[in-house]
XYZ file of C-alpha atoms in Angstrom:
298
model
C 80.014 147.691 22.330
C 76.905 145.535 21.861
C 76.792 143.481 18.675
C 74.430 145.135 16.183
C 73.217 143.465 12.985
C 72.599 145.228 9.676
C 68.867 145.696 10.231
C 69.526 147.280 13.616
C 72.136 149.603 12.092
C 69.519 150.754 9.610
C 67.046 151.366 12.450
C 69.693 153.368 14.354
C 70.314 155.432 11.246
C 66.612 156.019 10.628
C 66.080 156.866 14.297
C 68.730 159.590 14.063
C 67.584 160.876 10.670
C 63.966 161.137 11.840
C 64.833 162.797 15.178
C 63.322 159.894 17.160
C 59.934 160.505 15.521
C 58.556 157.080 16.462
C 55.271 157.530 14.623
C 57.092 158.263 11.378
C 59.531 155.401 11.878
C 56.664 152.979 12.461
C 54.980 154.207 9.278
C 58.188 153.441 7.393
C 58.455 150.015 9.039
C 54.914 149.169 7.956
C 55.919 149.776 4.338
C 59.481 148.489 4.561
C 59.863 146.019 7.484
C 63.428 145.071 6.538
C 64.443 148.738 6.175
C 66.088 148.226 2.808
C 63.729 149.749 0.230
C 63.262 153.173 1.814
C 66.847 154.086 0.931
C 65.732 154.145 -2.703
C 62.653 156.312 -2.184
C 62.701 159.593 -4.067
C 61.457 162.832 -2.577
C 58.015 162.408 -4.153
C 57.681 158.953 -2.571
C 58.541 160.310 0.877
C 55.878 162.958 0.404
C 53.228 160.509 -0.769
C 53.953 157.610 1.590
C 54.323 159.702 4.752
C 52.174 162.716 3.871
C 55.107 165.107 4.133
C 55.654 168.546 2.678
C 58.231 168.801 -0.102
C 60.510 170.797 2.208
C 60.416 168.195 4.955
C 60.905 165.312 2.538
C 63.912 167.073 1.019
C 65.365 167.694 4.487
C 65.006 164.021 5.502
C 66.600 162.866 2.249
C 69.549 165.143 2.865
C 70.014 163.649 6.332
C 69.553 160.128 5.009
C 72.401 160.607 2.551
C 74.645 162.500 4.936
C 77.815 160.458 5.409
C 78.755 162.397 8.542
C 75.611 161.142 10.282
C 76.467 157.516 9.432
C 79.984 157.925 10.774
C 78.684 159.658 13.890
C 76.416 156.694 14.711
C 79.397 154.342 14.420
C 81.328 156.502 16.897
C 78.381 156.461 19.295
C 78.218 152.664 19.117
C 81.907 152.445 19.967
C 81.603 154.730 22.985
C 78.202 153.717 24.364
C 76.032 150.642 24.481
C 73.015 150.785 22.193
C 69.952 148.562 22.116
C 67.241 148.573 19.489
C 63.799 147.088 20.004
C 65.069 144.132 17.928
C 68.088 143.481 20.152
C 67.984 140.211 22.133
C 68.978 142.185 25.250
C 66.157 144.747 24.862
C 63.921 144.462 27.956
C 60.669 142.704 27.122
C 58.720 144.813 29.608
C 59.571 147.989 27.666
C 58.097 146.460 24.526
C 54.748 146.109 26.302
C 54.128 149.776 27.132
C 52.157 152.134 24.896
C 54.584 153.840 22.501
C 57.668 151.737 23.364
C 61.109 153.168 22.625
C 62.732 151.963 19.411
C 66.306 152.715 20.460
C 67.994 152.991 23.855
C 71.418 154.498 24.473
C 73.038 153.159 27.643
C 75.898 154.552 29.705
C 77.038 152.406 32.610
C 75.995 148.992 33.913
C 73.625 147.573 31.290
C 72.704 144.596 33.485
C 70.649 146.907 35.720
C 67.962 146.934 33.021
C 67.176 143.385 34.161
C 67.155 144.189 37.887
C 64.023 143.603 39.961
C 62.340 145.130 41.904
C 62.637 148.776 40.868
C 60.765 151.786 42.237
C 60.325 154.977 40.225
C 60.701 158.121 42.337
C 59.516 161.500 41.078
C 58.647 164.912 42.402
C 59.152 168.635 42.339
C 62.319 170.431 41.272
C 61.844 172.669 44.316
C 61.548 170.324 47.307
C 60.797 171.461 50.831
C 63.410 171.336 53.568
C 61.743 168.152 54.824
C 62.061 166.201 51.548
C 65.507 164.700 52.128
C 64.584 163.534 55.618
C 61.288 161.953 54.578
C 62.933 160.243 51.598
C 65.627 158.784 53.840
C 63.054 157.474 56.274
C 60.961 155.761 53.606
C 63.551 154.732 51.038
C 66.581 153.624 53.057
C 64.898 150.424 54.306
C 63.905 149.645 50.711
C 67.458 150.159 49.462
C 68.606 147.635 52.055
C 66.137 145.182 50.495
C 67.866 145.738 47.126
C 65.154 147.868 45.556
C 66.584 149.952 42.717
C 65.508 153.578 42.400
C 64.592 154.975 38.978
C 64.378 158.716 38.383
C 65.148 161.423 35.841
C 68.310 163.152 37.177
C 66.411 166.452 37.288
C 66.944 169.039 39.992
C 65.071 168.442 43.223
C 63.512 165.094 44.126
C 65.114 163.233 41.194
C 68.613 164.237 42.191
C 67.931 163.478 45.849
C 66.752 159.962 44.944
C 69.880 159.182 42.913
C 72.129 160.705 45.560
C 70.470 158.671 48.295
C 71.117 155.455 46.371
C 74.731 156.352 45.586
C 75.525 157.403 49.147
C 74.227 154.078 50.429
C 75.918 151.890 47.797
C 72.546 150.973 46.339
C 71.371 150.693 42.739
C 69.803 153.440 40.640
C 68.935 154.223 37.003
C 68.643 157.727 35.556
C 66.483 158.315 32.477
C 67.433 161.480 30.609
C 65.448 163.932 28.489
C 68.370 164.486 26.118
C 71.629 162.989 24.909
C 74.654 162.103 27.031
C 76.738 164.927 25.591
C 74.329 167.549 26.973
C 74.168 167.027 30.732
C 71.081 168.716 32.172
C 70.961 170.352 34.589
C 74.645 171.249 34.437
C 74.879 171.296 38.227
C 74.402 167.519 38.057
C 77.551 166.943 36.007
C 79.312 165.214 38.918
C 76.180 163.172 39.605
C 76.035 162.167 35.929
C 79.587 160.796 35.994
C 79.000 158.961 39.272
C 75.871 157.364 37.851
C 77.667 156.300 34.671
C 80.549 154.808 36.647
C 78.576 152.955 39.309
C 75.066 152.486 37.930
C 73.202 153.214 34.681
C 72.027 156.167 32.597
C 69.437 155.609 29.860
C 68.287 157.833 27.013
C 66.327 157.232 23.829
C 67.953 160.315 22.311
C 71.280 160.132 20.457
C 74.184 161.487 22.533
C 74.486 164.767 20.614
C 70.757 165.621 20.873
C 70.346 168.528 23.284
C 67.374 168.488 25.701
C 64.109 169.837 24.311
C 61.008 170.780 26.281
C 58.896 167.985 24.770
C 61.577 165.346 25.437
C 60.855 165.375 29.169
C 57.215 164.238 28.993
C 58.409 161.546 26.564
C 61.104 160.277 28.900
C 58.636 160.190 31.809
C 56.905 157.159 30.290
C 60.226 155.302 30.548
C 60.724 156.336 34.176
C 57.349 154.842 35.094
C 57.907 151.794 32.868
C 61.160 150.861 34.601
C 59.503 150.516 38.014
C 56.787 148.250 39.426
C 55.328 151.447 40.868
C 55.882 155.196 41.049
C 56.394 157.101 44.290
C 55.540 160.806 44.297
C 57.414 162.565 47.085
C 56.349 166.194 46.617
C 54.561 167.767 43.670
C 52.253 170.566 42.664
C 48.829 169.634 41.314
C 49.834 170.741 37.813
C 53.366 169.610 37.052
C 55.501 167.280 34.957
C 55.354 164.826 37.828
C 51.662 164.318 37.163
C 52.480 163.345 33.568
C 54.587 160.509 34.963
C 51.696 159.506 37.224
C 49.285 159.428 34.284
C 51.691 157.251 32.327
C 52.195 154.917 35.285
C 48.432 154.472 35.507
C 48.208 153.868 31.754
C 50.870 151.185 32.149
C 48.952 149.547 34.990
C 51.544 150.458 37.628
C 51.055 151.234 41.311
C 51.073 154.897 42.342
C 52.281 155.859 45.816
C 52.251 159.328 47.358
C 53.695 160.874 50.502
C 51.211 163.169 52.264
C 52.183 166.697 53.200
C 50.997 169.873 54.848
C 47.960 171.577 53.328
C 49.931 174.808 53.693
C 52.683 173.646 51.323
C 52.105 174.037 47.583
C 54.371 171.102 46.737
C 52.167 168.840 48.883
C 48.973 169.676 46.997
C 49.673 167.216 44.191
C 50.421 164.328 46.549
C 47.405 165.036 48.733
C 45.203 165.164 45.638
C 46.609 161.842 44.402
C 45.843 160.211 47.750
C 42.332 161.650 47.660
C 41.918 160.175 44.161
C 43.090 156.702 45.184
C 46.900 156.625 45.235
C 48.342 154.676 48.157
C 49.352 156.862 51.085
C 52.945 156.217 52.147
C 54.020 156.797 55.738
C 56.817 154.240 55.939
C 58.719 151.772 53.781
C 56.337 148.873 54.480
C 53.531 150.733 52.703
C 55.564 150.226 49.526
C 57.265 146.913 50.305
C 54.017 144.983 50.754
C 52.961 146.045 47.243
C 56.018 144.618 45.471
C 54.732 141.872 43.148
C 56.191 138.451 43.914
C 56.413 137.794 40.197
C 57.686 140.625 37.958
C 54.941 141.992 35.721
C 57.286 141.684 32.747
C 58.248 138.020 33.260
């Protein structure tokens, strides 16, 4: 259990009460930086200060005063490692991205957050029969150079990336779109436990928060942020993978793409990225030569 001071406890509590609504939490922090006064706000003050409806203000006040929630957060802190944006161990490079996370729940080897270099790997949930082979050809030499793979533990390319790292005793980080108590997809339950035991799983959602559709685009910004670049293996032109690409570009990260057949739908996204300026990847050196000598977050 990581040491957490009183101000961080209050941020953890607020983070849970507000359902990880970072915009709302930042509004509260602007008015109460120490997070002490807002506990005394009445319903009318919540409505006025945050432009909330009376129903929503009443709901948040109920959660704020719910003793079960406070006790639940204590149990989470005993079982998992938790970092807030104020924690000394919170990675500085995550503070620099647009819309940085305020809280991170960690399950596994926390030291991997400081590893370098890392490569984010993303792609379709429905990979072609060639995906595993092409990933092995490109990524295995990088794993031998101690590159860590970051992905989202989703079906398809994500799972293949994590599995490739685990099978070769290499390092990997999974970033989830929900809490640790709701493993998604369920078929990755064994993978989840292997990752937690040998590597690291990260989520900005409390452990009992079940995955929601809008959580996944949110978590994609963390996948791209944890790597010096993002490799797209296979993807459709319109897909969640492209959200990760957009966020990587917004963060000033490299974007790599593996080319594919024009007859394969899951190659269309990669081929389009290459046409638009992403670096074409045919072998591991295409990525290795782009690794910055000095980490961008140093």
